[in-house]
Amino acid sequence: LGDVYKRQLIPDRPLFAEGKVRSVGDIVAAVIAEGKKYAEEAAKLIKVGYDPLPTIFDPLDAIKEGAPKIHESGNIVKHFKVAKGDVEKGFNEADVIVENEYRTQFQDSASMETERGLAIPEGDGVLIMGSMQCPHLVREAVAKIIGLSPDKVKVIQAVTGGAFGPKSDEVVYDVMGIAALAALKTKRPAFCWLDREDSMIVHTKRHPAVIKHKTGAKRDGRLTASKVEIYLDSGAYASSGVLVIMRATFHANGAYEIPHVKNDGYLVYTNNTYTGSLRGFGAPQVFFAAESQIDEVAKRLGIDPVEIRRINMLKPGRRTSTNQLVDGSCGLPECFEKVIEASDFLEKWRRNLQQNGSLRKGIGLAILYHGNSLGPTENDYASVKISIERNGEVHLGTCLTEFGTGSISGLAQIAASVLGVPISYFKVLRPDTSQFKDSGPTVASRVVTIGGRAVKIAAERLRDRLKIVASHLLNCKLNEVAIVDGYAFNTRNGKVVKWKDLVEAAYNMGVKMEEEGFFEAPVCEWNEENGQGSPYVQYTYGAAVAEVEVDLETGIYRVTDYYVAFDVGKAINPRGVLGQIYGGSVQGIGYAMMEELVHENGQVKNPNLRDYYIPTSLDIPKNFKAFIVEKEGPLGPFGAKVIAEPPVALPAPAIRNAILNAIGRSINSLPITPEKVLLSLLNKKR
Ligand code: MOS
């Protein structure tokens, strides 16, 4: 798998369509003009002739024998496998076998700011400033597009108004590349941006999925076998989809130990708009399916949703679907018991089964695990530069980027705590490819975990040097020096030197006050042949309970309560962690209840924020409780685990299972709209 994150994994997408247009949103030409009005006028003068070709809009149609080929290589972009034991043997041992199909939809990132970039000719090269996640990847892509060597391209990340994944993906290279082409053609600054409508059509979205589950279980609740087939709709191009199908296939059985497993993940081309990076990266789809399925199995066995999870969930000493041993840093049981207890789950769940009247309450549960960072690839590194200025300010520079998660503040916090200075002494420098080395992509929630280790390395070196300086100034041994809160102490006699004086002394002694920290995660072991290995060094664990109130007459329902707990290893910034849990949960509530970028024959029907619904404050549960569990992991600084993405995956199954508890109906496709609820109630057969 090697170099997967270096750039386009599968080079299947030209900047401008060549001979064949495969989807709405393919770029056929660019117009350069002084202002939007003229550009739009000029664009109208372009006439494009199209010869219709056969089209396919469903991944299950695309894999049929004789289906028209969207790319010469065929319609299956990637078939990815996970296997353990002998799944047929597992089904033979089972007392019950439950089979279901689950479907999920296109979800948009709906970041506040759309994609945009400014290109300025500079010497014999170009300066790019724009909204992005990965400046070094933009640099390589733009260099390729304009045919210059990467050292002629300088990229600075502008303040970025939300990203959620698409701003690490192809669309950013389009926007920056076209701006660069225009700047070089005109020898003037050029700006390229996508309006909301263009953005929602062109940028990557969450892959729609068809997921087929077959599960075997013993009468006592033990799972014996799980067979999962995943079909992800890649749209017309692969983008980061190969990594998405990997993550989806790894996690497809849910956070359970199951002795016999067989997962087949297929990433499939269609003529829909293309899909790719979006917060969660394959996890929300598979946990919706897996956690719905586990409630179906429990229902068939006549046991409750708590018991089936207690019996089978991952905990230290158990093994995942890839046969990875779960280590002592697994806090899943703790997360689970927290939300069960806080919500008084079983009492309510049982009571809800006996309701009358037209308003019905329901309570539902979901658990997950989430492999941290990139997984079995070779580019999981980070690089940071820390310099202590003569005035005492500490400068932190990296090409890891901030786009609203607060993760770069987390880096400053780590450095501040290692150096022993208040965070107010810090200045975070703007990511700039001419100043800071490639730091790997800002994706997969990896900044604090991987970047934090690099920060720690650099900060520790600087601290060790400053301690030597302090021991001179304070006339004491090295191990008697402590630097705390901006003061160096002689711990023996309480003598103190201020940070500024310490730094000044260090400068006078010629001590190097600048350090680069580099950290590379251990390469995970993965055997693509037998589908086994340890694809991630550590995992984040989580559990959630949702409570709903369903109106039987209209199908309209509200999520009234939400309890969620995450094992984040170590909360570097507890408020920031809670912010990610709240925000991610709300994005997941949108995914569960209303968000869908509707495609009809490949056309996007609602590419605007009037017709594409996202949750407002009125949709957020009134009672919303988040809990942090800390089981230190082996990868992150101080045991920290990732948290930006995992919370998105829990609401959909928890809400779906709550509706099952409320009305006894299994709704197996997202989003769960009031129409679907009402139709399920009208369907007497069920
Ligand atoms: Mo992300 S969806 O890994 O940028």
mmCIF file of C-alpha atoms and ligand atoms in Angstrom, residues 5 133 164-168 276-281 374 403 442-445 645, ligand 1:
data_model
loop_
_atom_site.group_PDB
_atom_site.id
_atom_site.type_symbol
_atom_site.label_atom_id
_atom_site.label_comp_id
_atom_site.label_asym_id
_atom_site.label_seq_id
_atom_site.Cartn_x
_atom_site.Cartn_y
_atom_site.Cartn_z
ATOM 1 C CA TYR A 5 -1.188 9.263 0.753
ATOM 2 C CA GLN A 133 -5.904 20.854 4.527
ATOM 3 C CA PHE A 164 -14.122 18.057 7.018
ATOM 4 C CA GLY A 165 -12.135 16.091 4.407
ATOM 5 C CA PRO A 166 -12.943 17.413 0.923
ATOM 6 C CA LYS A 167 -10.264 20.063 1.343
ATOM 7 C CA SER A 168 -7.664 17.297 1.459
ATOM 8 C CA GLY A 276 -13.989 10.616 -1.220
ATOM 9 C CA SER A 277 -12.744 12.156 1.984
ATOM 10 C CA LEU A 278 -15.369 13.144 4.529
ATOM 11 C CA ARG A 279 -15.078 13.089 8.315
ATOM 12 C CA GLY A 280 -15.317 9.475 9.407
ATOM 13 C CA PHE A 281 -13.914 8.084 6.198
ATOM 14 C CA LEU A 374 -3.657 6.402 8.504
ATOM 15 C CA PHE A 403 -9.463 24.256 9.934
ATOM 16 C CA THR A 442 -3.874 16.834 7.782
ATOM 17 C CA VAL A 443 -6.436 14.047 7.677
ATOM 18 C CA ALA A 444 -7.600 11.054 9.694
ATOM 19 C CA SER A 445 -7.838 13.124 12.919
ATOM 20 C CA GLU A 645 -13.899 11.795 13.342
HETATM 21 MO MO1 MOS B 1 -10.198 13.380 6.485
HETATM 22 S S1 MOS B 1 -11.984 12.790 5.869
HETATM 23 O O1 MOS B 1 -9.342 12.027 6.854
HETATM 24 O O2 MOS B 1 -9.632 14.761 5.835
#
